[in-house]
Coordinates of C-alpha atoms in Angstrom, one line a residue:
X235 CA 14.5 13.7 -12.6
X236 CA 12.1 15.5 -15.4
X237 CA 10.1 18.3 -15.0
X238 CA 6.6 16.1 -15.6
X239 CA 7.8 13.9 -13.5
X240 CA 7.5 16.5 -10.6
X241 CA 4.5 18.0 -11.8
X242 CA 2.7 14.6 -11.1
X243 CA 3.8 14.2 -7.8
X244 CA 3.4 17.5 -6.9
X245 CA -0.5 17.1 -8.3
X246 CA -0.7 14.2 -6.0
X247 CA 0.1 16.0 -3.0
X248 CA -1.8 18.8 -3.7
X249 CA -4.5 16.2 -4.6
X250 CA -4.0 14.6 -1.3
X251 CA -4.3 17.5 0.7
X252 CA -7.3 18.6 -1.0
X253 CA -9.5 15.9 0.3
X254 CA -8.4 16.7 3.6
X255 CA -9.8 20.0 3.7
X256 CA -13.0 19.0 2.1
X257 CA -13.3 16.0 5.1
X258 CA -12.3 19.1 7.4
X259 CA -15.6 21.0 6.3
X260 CA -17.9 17.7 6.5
X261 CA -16.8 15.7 9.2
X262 CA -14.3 16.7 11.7
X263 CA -15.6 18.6 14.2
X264 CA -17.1 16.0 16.7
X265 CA -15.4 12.7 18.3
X266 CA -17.5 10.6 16.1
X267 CA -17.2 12.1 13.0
X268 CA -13.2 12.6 13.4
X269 CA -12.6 9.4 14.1
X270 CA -15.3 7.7 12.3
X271 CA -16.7 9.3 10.0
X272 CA -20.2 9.1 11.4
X273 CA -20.5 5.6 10.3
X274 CA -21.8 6.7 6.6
X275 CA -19.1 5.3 4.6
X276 CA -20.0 4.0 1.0
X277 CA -19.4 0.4 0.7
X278 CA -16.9 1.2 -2.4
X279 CA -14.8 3.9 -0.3
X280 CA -14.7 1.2 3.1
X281 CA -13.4 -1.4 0.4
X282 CA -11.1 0.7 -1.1
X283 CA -9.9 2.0 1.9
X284 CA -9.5 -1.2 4.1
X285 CA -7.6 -2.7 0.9
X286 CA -5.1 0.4 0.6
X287 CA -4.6 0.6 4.7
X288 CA -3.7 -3.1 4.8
X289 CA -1.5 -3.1 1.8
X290 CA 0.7 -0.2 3.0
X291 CA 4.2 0.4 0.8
X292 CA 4.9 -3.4 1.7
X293 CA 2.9 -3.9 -1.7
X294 CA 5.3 -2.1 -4.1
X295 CA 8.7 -2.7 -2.4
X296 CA 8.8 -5.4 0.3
X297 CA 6.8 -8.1 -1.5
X298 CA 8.0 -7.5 -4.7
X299 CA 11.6 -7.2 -3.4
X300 CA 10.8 -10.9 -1.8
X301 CA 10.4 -12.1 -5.1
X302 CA 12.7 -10.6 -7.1
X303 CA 15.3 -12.6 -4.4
X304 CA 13.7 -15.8 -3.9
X305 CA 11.1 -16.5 -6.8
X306 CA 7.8 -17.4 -7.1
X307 CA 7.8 -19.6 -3.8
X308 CA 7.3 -16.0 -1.8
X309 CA 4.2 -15.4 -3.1
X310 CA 2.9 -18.1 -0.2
X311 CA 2.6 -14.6 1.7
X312 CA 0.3 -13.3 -1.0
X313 CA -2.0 -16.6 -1.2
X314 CA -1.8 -16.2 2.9
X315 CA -2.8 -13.0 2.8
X316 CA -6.0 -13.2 0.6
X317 CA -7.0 -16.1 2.1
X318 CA -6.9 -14.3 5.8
X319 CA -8.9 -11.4 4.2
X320 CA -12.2 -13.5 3.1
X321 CA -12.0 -14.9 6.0
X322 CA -12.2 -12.0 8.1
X323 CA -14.8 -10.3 6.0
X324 CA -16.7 -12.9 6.1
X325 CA -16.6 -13.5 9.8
X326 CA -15.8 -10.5 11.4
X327 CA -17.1 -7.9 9.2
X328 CA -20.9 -7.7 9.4
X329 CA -20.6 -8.6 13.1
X330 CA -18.4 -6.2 14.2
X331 CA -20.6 -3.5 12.3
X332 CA -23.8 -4.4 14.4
X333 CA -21.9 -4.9 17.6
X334 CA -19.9 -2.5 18.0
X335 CA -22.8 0.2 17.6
X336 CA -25.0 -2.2 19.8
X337 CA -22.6 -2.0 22.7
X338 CA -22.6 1.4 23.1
X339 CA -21.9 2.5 19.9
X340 CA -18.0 2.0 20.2
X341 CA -15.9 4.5 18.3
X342 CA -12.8 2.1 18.7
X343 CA -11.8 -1.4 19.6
X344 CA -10.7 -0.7 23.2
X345 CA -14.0 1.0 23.3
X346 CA -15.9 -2.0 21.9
X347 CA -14.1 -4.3 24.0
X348 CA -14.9 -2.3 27.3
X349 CA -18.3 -1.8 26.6
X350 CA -18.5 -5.7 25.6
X351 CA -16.5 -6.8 29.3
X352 CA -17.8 -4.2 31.1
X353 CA -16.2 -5.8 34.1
X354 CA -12.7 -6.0 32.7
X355 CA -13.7 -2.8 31.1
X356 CA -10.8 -0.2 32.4
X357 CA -8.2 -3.1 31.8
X358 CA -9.4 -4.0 28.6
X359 CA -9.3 -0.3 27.1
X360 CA -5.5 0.9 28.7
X361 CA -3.7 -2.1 27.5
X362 CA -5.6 -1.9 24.1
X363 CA -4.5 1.3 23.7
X364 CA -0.7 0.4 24.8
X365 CA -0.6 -2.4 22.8
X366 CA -2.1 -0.4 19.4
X367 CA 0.5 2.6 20.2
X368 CA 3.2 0.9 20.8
X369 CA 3.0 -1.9 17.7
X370 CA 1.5 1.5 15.3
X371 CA 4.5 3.7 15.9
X372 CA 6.4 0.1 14.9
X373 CA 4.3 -0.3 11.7
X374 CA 4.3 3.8 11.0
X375 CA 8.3 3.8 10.9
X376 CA 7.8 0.6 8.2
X377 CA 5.7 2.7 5.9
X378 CA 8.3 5.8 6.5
X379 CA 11.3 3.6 5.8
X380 CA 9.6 3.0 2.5
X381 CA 9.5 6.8 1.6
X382 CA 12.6 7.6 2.7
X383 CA 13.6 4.5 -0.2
X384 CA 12.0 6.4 -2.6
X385 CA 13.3 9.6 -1.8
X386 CA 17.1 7.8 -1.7
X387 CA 16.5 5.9 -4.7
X388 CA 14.6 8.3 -7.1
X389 CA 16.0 11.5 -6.1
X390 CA 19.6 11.0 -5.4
X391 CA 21.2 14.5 -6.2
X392 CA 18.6 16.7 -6.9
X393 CA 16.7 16.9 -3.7
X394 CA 17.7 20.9 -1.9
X395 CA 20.8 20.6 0.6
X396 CA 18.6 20.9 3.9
X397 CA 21.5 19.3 6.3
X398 CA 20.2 16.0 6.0
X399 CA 20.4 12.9 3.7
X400 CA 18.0 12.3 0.7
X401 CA 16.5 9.4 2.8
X402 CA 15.6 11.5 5.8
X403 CA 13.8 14.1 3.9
X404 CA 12.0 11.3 2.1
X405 CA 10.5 10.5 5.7
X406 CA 9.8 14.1 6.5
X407 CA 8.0 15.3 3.2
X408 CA 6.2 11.3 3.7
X409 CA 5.3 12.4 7.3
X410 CA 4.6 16.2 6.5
X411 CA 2.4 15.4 3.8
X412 CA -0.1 12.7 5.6
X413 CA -0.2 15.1 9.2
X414 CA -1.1 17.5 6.9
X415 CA -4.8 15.5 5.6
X416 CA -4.7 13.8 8.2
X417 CA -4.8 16.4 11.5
X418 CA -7.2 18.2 9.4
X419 CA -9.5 15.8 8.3
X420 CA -9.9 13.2 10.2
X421 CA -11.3 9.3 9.1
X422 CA -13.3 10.4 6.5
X423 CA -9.5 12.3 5.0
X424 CA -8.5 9.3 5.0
X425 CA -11.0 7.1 3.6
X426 CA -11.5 9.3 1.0
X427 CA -7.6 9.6 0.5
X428 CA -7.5 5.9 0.6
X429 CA -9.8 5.2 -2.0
X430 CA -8.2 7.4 -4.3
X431 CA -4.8 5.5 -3.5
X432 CA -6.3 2.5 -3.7
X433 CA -7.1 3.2 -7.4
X434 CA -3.9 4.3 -7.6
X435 CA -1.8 2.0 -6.2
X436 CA -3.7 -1.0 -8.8
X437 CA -3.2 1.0 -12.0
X438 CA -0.1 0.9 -11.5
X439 CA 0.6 -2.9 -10.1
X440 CA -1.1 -3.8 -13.3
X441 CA 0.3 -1.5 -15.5
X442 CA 4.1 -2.5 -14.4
X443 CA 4.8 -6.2 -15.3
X444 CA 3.0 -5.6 -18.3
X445 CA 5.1 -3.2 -19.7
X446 CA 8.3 -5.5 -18.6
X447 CA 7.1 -8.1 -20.6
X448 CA 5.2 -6.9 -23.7
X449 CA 6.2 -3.3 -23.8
X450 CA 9.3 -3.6 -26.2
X451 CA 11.6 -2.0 -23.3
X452 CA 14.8 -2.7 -23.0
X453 CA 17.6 -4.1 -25.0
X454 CA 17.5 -7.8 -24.5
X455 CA 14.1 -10.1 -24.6
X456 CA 12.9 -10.8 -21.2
X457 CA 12.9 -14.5 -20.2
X458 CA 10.9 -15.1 -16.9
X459 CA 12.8 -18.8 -17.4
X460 CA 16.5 -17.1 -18.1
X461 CA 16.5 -16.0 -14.3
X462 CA 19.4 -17.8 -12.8
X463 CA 18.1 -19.0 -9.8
X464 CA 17.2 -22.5 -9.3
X465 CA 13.2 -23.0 -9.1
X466 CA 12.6 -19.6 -9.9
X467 CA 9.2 -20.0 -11.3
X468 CA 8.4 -22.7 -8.6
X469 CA 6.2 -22.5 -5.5
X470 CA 7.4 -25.1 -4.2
X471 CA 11.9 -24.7 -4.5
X472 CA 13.7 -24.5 -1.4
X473 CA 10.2 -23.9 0.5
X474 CA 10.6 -25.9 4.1
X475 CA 7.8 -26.9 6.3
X476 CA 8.3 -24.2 9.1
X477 CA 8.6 -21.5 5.9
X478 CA 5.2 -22.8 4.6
X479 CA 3.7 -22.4 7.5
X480 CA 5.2 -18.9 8.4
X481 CA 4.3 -17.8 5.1
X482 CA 0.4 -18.4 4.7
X483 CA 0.0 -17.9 8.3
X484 CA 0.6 -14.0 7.6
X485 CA -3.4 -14.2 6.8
X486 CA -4.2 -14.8 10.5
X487 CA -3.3 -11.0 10.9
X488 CA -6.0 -9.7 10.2
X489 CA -8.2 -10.3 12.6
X490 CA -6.3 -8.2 14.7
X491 CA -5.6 -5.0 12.4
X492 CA -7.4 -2.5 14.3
X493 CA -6.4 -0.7 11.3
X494 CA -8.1 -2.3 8.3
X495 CA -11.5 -3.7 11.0
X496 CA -12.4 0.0 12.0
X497 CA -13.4 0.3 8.0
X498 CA -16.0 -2.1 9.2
X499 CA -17.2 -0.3 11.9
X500 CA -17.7 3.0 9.5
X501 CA -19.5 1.3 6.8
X502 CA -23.5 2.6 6.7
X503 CA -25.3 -0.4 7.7
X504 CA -24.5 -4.3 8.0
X505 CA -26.5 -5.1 4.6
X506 CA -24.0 -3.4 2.8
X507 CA -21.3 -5.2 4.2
X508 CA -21.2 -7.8 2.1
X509 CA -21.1 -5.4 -1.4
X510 CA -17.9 -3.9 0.3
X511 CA -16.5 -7.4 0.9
X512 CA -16.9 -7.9 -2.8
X513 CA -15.2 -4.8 -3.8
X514 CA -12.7 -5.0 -1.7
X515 CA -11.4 -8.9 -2.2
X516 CA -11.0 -8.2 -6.1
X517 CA -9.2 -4.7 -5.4
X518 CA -6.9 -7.1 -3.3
X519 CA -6.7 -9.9 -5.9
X520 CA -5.8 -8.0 -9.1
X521 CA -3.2 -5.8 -6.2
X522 CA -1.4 -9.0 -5.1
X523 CA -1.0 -10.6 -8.5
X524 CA 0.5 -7.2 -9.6
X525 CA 3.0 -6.8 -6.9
X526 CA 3.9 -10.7 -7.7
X527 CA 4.9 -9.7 -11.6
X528 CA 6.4 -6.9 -10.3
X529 CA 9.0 -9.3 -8.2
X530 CA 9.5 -11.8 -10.9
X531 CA 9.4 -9.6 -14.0
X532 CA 11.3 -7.4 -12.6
X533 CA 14.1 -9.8 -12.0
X534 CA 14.0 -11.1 -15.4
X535 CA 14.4 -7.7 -16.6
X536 CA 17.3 -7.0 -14.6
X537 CA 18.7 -10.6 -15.7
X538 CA 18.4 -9.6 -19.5
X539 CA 19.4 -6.2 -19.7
X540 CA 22.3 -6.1 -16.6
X541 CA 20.9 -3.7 -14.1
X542 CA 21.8 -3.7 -11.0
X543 CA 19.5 -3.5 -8.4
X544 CA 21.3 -3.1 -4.9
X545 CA 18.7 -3.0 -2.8
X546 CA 15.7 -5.7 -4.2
X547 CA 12.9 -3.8 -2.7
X548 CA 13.3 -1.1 -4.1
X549 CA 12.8 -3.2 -7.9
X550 CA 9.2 -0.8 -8.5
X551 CA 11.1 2.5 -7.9
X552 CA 14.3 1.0 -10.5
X553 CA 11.3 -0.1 -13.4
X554 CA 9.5 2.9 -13.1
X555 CA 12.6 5.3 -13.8
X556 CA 13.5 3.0 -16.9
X557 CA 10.7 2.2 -18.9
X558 CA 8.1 4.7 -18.9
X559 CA 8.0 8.2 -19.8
X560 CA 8.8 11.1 -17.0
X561 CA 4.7 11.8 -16.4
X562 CA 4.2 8.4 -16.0
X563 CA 6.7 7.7 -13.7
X564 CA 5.6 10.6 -11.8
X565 CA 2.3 8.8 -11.5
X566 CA 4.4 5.6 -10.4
X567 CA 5.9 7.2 -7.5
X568 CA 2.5 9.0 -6.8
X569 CA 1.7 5.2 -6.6
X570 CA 3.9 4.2 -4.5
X571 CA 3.7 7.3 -2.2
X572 CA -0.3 6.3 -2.1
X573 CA 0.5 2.9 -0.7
X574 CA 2.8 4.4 2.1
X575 CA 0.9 6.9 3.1
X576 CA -2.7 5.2 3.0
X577 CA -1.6 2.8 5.6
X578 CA 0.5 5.2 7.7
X579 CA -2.5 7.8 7.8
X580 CA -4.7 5.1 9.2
X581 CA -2.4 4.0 11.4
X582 CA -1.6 7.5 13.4
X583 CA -5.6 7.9 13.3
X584 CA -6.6 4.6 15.1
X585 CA -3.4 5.3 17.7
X586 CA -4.4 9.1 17.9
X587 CA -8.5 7.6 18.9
X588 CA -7.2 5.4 21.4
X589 CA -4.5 8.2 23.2
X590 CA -7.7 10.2 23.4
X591 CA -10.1 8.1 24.0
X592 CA -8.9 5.2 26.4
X593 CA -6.2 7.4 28.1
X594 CA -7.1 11.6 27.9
X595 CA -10.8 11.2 27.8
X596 CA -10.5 8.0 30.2
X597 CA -8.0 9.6 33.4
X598 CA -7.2 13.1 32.5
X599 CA -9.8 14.9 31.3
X600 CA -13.2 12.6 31.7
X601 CA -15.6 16.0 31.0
X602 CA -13.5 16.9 27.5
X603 CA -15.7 18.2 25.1
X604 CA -16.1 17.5 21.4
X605 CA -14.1 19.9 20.2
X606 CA -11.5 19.2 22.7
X607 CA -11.1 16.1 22.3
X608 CA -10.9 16.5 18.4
X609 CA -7.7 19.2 19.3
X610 CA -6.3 16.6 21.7
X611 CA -6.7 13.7 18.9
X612 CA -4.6 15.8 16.6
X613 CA -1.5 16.5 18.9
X614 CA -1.2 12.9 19.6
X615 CA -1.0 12.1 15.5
X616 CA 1.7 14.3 15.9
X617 CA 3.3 12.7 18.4
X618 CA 3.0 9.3 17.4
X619 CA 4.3 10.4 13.8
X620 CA 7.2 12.3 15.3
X621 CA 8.7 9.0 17.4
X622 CA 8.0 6.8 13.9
X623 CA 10.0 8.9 12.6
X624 CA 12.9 8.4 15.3
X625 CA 12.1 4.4 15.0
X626 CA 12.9 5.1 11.1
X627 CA 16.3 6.7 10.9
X628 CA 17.8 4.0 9.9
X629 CA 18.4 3.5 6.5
X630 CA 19.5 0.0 6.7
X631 CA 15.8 -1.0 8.0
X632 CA 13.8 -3.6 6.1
X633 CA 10.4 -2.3 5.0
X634 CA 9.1 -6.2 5.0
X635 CA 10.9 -6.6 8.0
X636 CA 9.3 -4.3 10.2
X637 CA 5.7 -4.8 8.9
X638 CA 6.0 -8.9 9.6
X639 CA 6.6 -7.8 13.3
X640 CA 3.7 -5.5 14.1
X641 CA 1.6 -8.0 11.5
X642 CA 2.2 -10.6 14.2
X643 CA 1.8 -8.5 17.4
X644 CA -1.7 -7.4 16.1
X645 CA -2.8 -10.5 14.4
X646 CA -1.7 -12.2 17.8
X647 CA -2.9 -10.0 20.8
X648 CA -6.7 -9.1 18.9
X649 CA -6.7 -11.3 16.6
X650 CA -8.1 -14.2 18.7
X651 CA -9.8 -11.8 21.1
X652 CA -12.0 -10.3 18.5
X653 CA -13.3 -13.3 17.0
X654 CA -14.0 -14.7 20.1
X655 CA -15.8 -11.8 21.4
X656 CA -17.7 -11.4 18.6
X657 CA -19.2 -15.0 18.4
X658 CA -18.6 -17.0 21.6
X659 CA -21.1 -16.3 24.4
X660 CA -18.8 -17.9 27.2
X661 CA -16.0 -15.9 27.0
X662 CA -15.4 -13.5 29.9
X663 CA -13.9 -10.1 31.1
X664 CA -10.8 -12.0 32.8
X665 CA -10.3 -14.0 29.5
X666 CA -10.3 -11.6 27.2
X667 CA -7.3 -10.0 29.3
X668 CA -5.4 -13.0 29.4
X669 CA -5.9 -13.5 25.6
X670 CA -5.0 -9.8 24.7
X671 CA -1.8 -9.7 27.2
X672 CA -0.4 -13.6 26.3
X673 CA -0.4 -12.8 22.6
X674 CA 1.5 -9.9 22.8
X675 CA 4.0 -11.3 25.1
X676 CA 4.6 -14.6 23.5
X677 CA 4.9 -12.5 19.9
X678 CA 7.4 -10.2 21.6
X679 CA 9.4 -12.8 23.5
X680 CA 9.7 -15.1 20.0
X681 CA 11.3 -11.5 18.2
X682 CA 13.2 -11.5 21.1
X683 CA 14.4 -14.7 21.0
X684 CA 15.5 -14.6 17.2
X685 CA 13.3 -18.0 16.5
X686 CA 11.4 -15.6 13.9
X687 CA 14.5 -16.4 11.6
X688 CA 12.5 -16.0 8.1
X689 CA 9.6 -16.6 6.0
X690 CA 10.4 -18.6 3.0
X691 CA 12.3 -21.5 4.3
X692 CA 15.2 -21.4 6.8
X693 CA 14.8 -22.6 10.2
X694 CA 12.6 -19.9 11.7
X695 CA 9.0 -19.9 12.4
X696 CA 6.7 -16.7 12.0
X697 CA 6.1 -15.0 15.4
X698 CA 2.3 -14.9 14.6
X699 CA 1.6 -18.7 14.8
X700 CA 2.7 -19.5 18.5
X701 CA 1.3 -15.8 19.5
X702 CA -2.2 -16.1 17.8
X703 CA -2.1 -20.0 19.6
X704 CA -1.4 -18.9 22.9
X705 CA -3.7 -16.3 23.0
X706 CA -6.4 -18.6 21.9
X707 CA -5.4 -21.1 24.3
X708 CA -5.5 -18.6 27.1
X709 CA -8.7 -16.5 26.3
X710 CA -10.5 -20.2 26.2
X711 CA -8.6 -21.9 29.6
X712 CA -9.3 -18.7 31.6
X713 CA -12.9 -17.9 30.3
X714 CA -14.0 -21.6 31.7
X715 CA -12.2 -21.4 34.7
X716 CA -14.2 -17.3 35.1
X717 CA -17.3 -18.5 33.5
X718 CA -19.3 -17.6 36.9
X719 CA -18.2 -13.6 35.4
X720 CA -20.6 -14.0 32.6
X721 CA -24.0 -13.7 34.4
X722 CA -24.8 -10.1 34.2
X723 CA -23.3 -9.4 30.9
X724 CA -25.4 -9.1 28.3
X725 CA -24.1 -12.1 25.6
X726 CA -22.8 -11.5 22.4
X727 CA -25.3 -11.2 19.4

């Protein structure tokens, strides 16, 4: 490890924690600026940060590491993906922006939902927040896994001796680093830390394949057709119908991220929503088509040149310590840090809102102030990054892995609720619980099961499709059979 190679991380962090003071002095010392940001984002910074939240270190290490295995047939997840995102900016963006401040000016999904099925209301808002805390601290351990890689992989034998392995203090600098900005500063920390990331993050996913391929690196020409797998350059090899179907169908996710969909509710008014759709659809473009020549060109590096790469999603961290100069890879693993720790901040902020919102403010303490509930808000960040941490001890875990299975409990439980809610008039209180509660069962039971046996072909199907169905199945059959519910509540706009 060089000297300039520390010296750029270390600006990062100091970089990172920066903006959280500055958020600290603008907008953190109400409910609705800490968790919010008093709905005044720019449309560039709710792009940005909605594109570097979703992404998370998936982007740099478990999709690449997909491909580098199985080809070009894995970026079916990719095409999936984008696909999903137009589609929820399109139809859930702008409305979610004017509705959730129409019904009560919502500061979170539970919130929204309540103030939307005020008869289901109580319901509605504690398993929410269950569902969001329990299927976070999932998804938070998947982004600490992937800095506890980095630290492993990068900075084998010249980390201190603390007592613990290289890959444990990974996740505990990772973690240390985003409470820090985080605690402090609230949503508009990390917004602002997202958009920085963002930019980040697709520097670098360009930069990478290009210098694989036209750089002059290395000691053998790189052949993307040497690779010695068959249909490596195929979308189609080896891809079943069950693997097709699990692959694209990652898209249906995000309807459900309460994650990335809060950015909506934070942008500064609807007209604007569709200049932040813009922004952020070619951030996510240029991203994904980076992280796919990451995969490939990153094989056919290895192929020429005879590096071994034991663990394939770790294929960004291996390039980045062998072609580019110490400062550079310095800004790599900046990179790569930005994508773990933009998703992983957002995440402990939306389950820190709903722990204080639909369960401290809700039962324990219904007269809490501003100011305490901004205190409160903090301690459970802390909390919920402290058992993440427990869920991602384990070195052998799969970044990819973990991410696919909070994807699918999300996409599944809100995913058909929120688009319902926001633009079906017949759907009621009593529905909207049967949606939320059937699609996280039926995701759960299919994980439990094992029939979620893989992505690109195999035998398994993604837990997302027969969760996402049976929700939508459920909210419809028991909002007809409760229509009488819907009298006194005011329709959806």
């Amino acid at each position: 490890m060089n000297t300039a190679t520390l010296i750029s991380l270390a600006a990062y962090f100091v970089l990172m924690i920066g903006i959280g003071l500055y958020a600290w002095r603008k907008s953190a010392s109400d409910s609705a600026g800490y968790l919010l940001a008093g709905r005044n984002l720019p449309p560039s910074v709710a792009a940005l940060s909605a594109g570097a939240s979703d992404m998370s270190g998936w982007l740099l290490l478990g999709l690449p590491g997909a491909l580098y295995l199985t080809g070009l047939s894995a970026a079916w997840i990719g095409i999936g993906l984008f696909a999903g995102a137009v589609a929820n900016w399109i139809v859930v963006a702008p409305r979610l922006r004017a509705q959730t401040e129409e019904y009560g000016n919502a500061l979170t999904i539970p919130q929204f939902l309540a103030n939307r099925f005020p008869d289901q209301g109580t319901n509605l808002r504690v398993i929410s927040a269950v569902v969001i805390v329990v299927f976070f601290t999932v998804y938070t351990a998947a982004g600490l896994v992937g800095g506890g890689k980095l630290f492993e992989t990068a900075f084998a034998g010249i980390l201190p001796d603390t007592g613990m392995s290289d890959y444990m203090l990974g996740i505990v600098i990772t973690a240390g680093i985003v409470l820090a900005y985080t605690m402090v500063g609230g949503f508009l920390a990390v917004s602002l830390t997202d958009f920085v990331q963002g930019i980040i993050m697709v520097i670098a996913l360009v930069i990478m394949p290009l210098v694989v391929m036209f750089g002059g690196t290395g000691t053998e020409e790189v052949s993307l057709s040497a690779v010695p797998v068959d249909g490596f350059l195929s979308l189609s090899e080896g891809l079943t119908v069950l693997g097709f179907i699990s692959a694209v169908t990652w898209g249906l996710g995000y309807f459900g991220q309460p994650h990335i969909i809060v950015r909506f509710m934070a942008i500064d008014t609807v007209e604007k929503v569709a200049v932040a759709r813009n922004i952020g659809l070619s951030w996510m473009a240029v991203a994904l088509i980076g992280a796919v020549g990451v995969g490939i060109c990153g094989r056919a590096y290895a192929q020429a040149n005879g590096v071994v790469v034991e663990d394939a999603e770790t294929i960004f961290i291996v390039l980045a310590e062998l072609l580019f100069h110490p400062a550079i890879t310095g800004f790599l693993y900046a990179a790569l840090l930005a994508a773990i720790m933009s998703t992983i901040s957002s995440q402990l902020l939306v389950s820190s809102s709903s722990l204080t919102e639909d369960f401290y403010r809700l039962f324990l303490r219904k007269e809490a102030g501003e100011r305490e509930a901004v205190n409160v808000g903090r301690i459970c960040v802390a909390l919920v990054a402290a058992a993440a941490m427990v869920l991602a001890s384990n070195p052998n875990s799969e970044v990819l892995g973990l991410v696919a299975n909070a994807w699918a409990g999300f996409g599944a439980a809100f995913g058909p609720l929120i688009i319902l809610a926001l633009t079906w008039r017949g759907m009621t209180g009593t529905g909207a619980v049967a949606g939320l509660v059937t699609g996280a069962l039926v995701t759960g039971a299919w994980i439990a099961l094992g029939l979620n046996a893989s992505f690109i072909g195999g035998e398994g199907l993604y837990e997302i499709v027969p969760g996402f169905i049976a929700a939508w199945a459920a909210i419809v059959a028991v909002s007809k059979a409760t229509a009488n519910q819907n009298a006194d509540i005011v329709p959806a706009k």
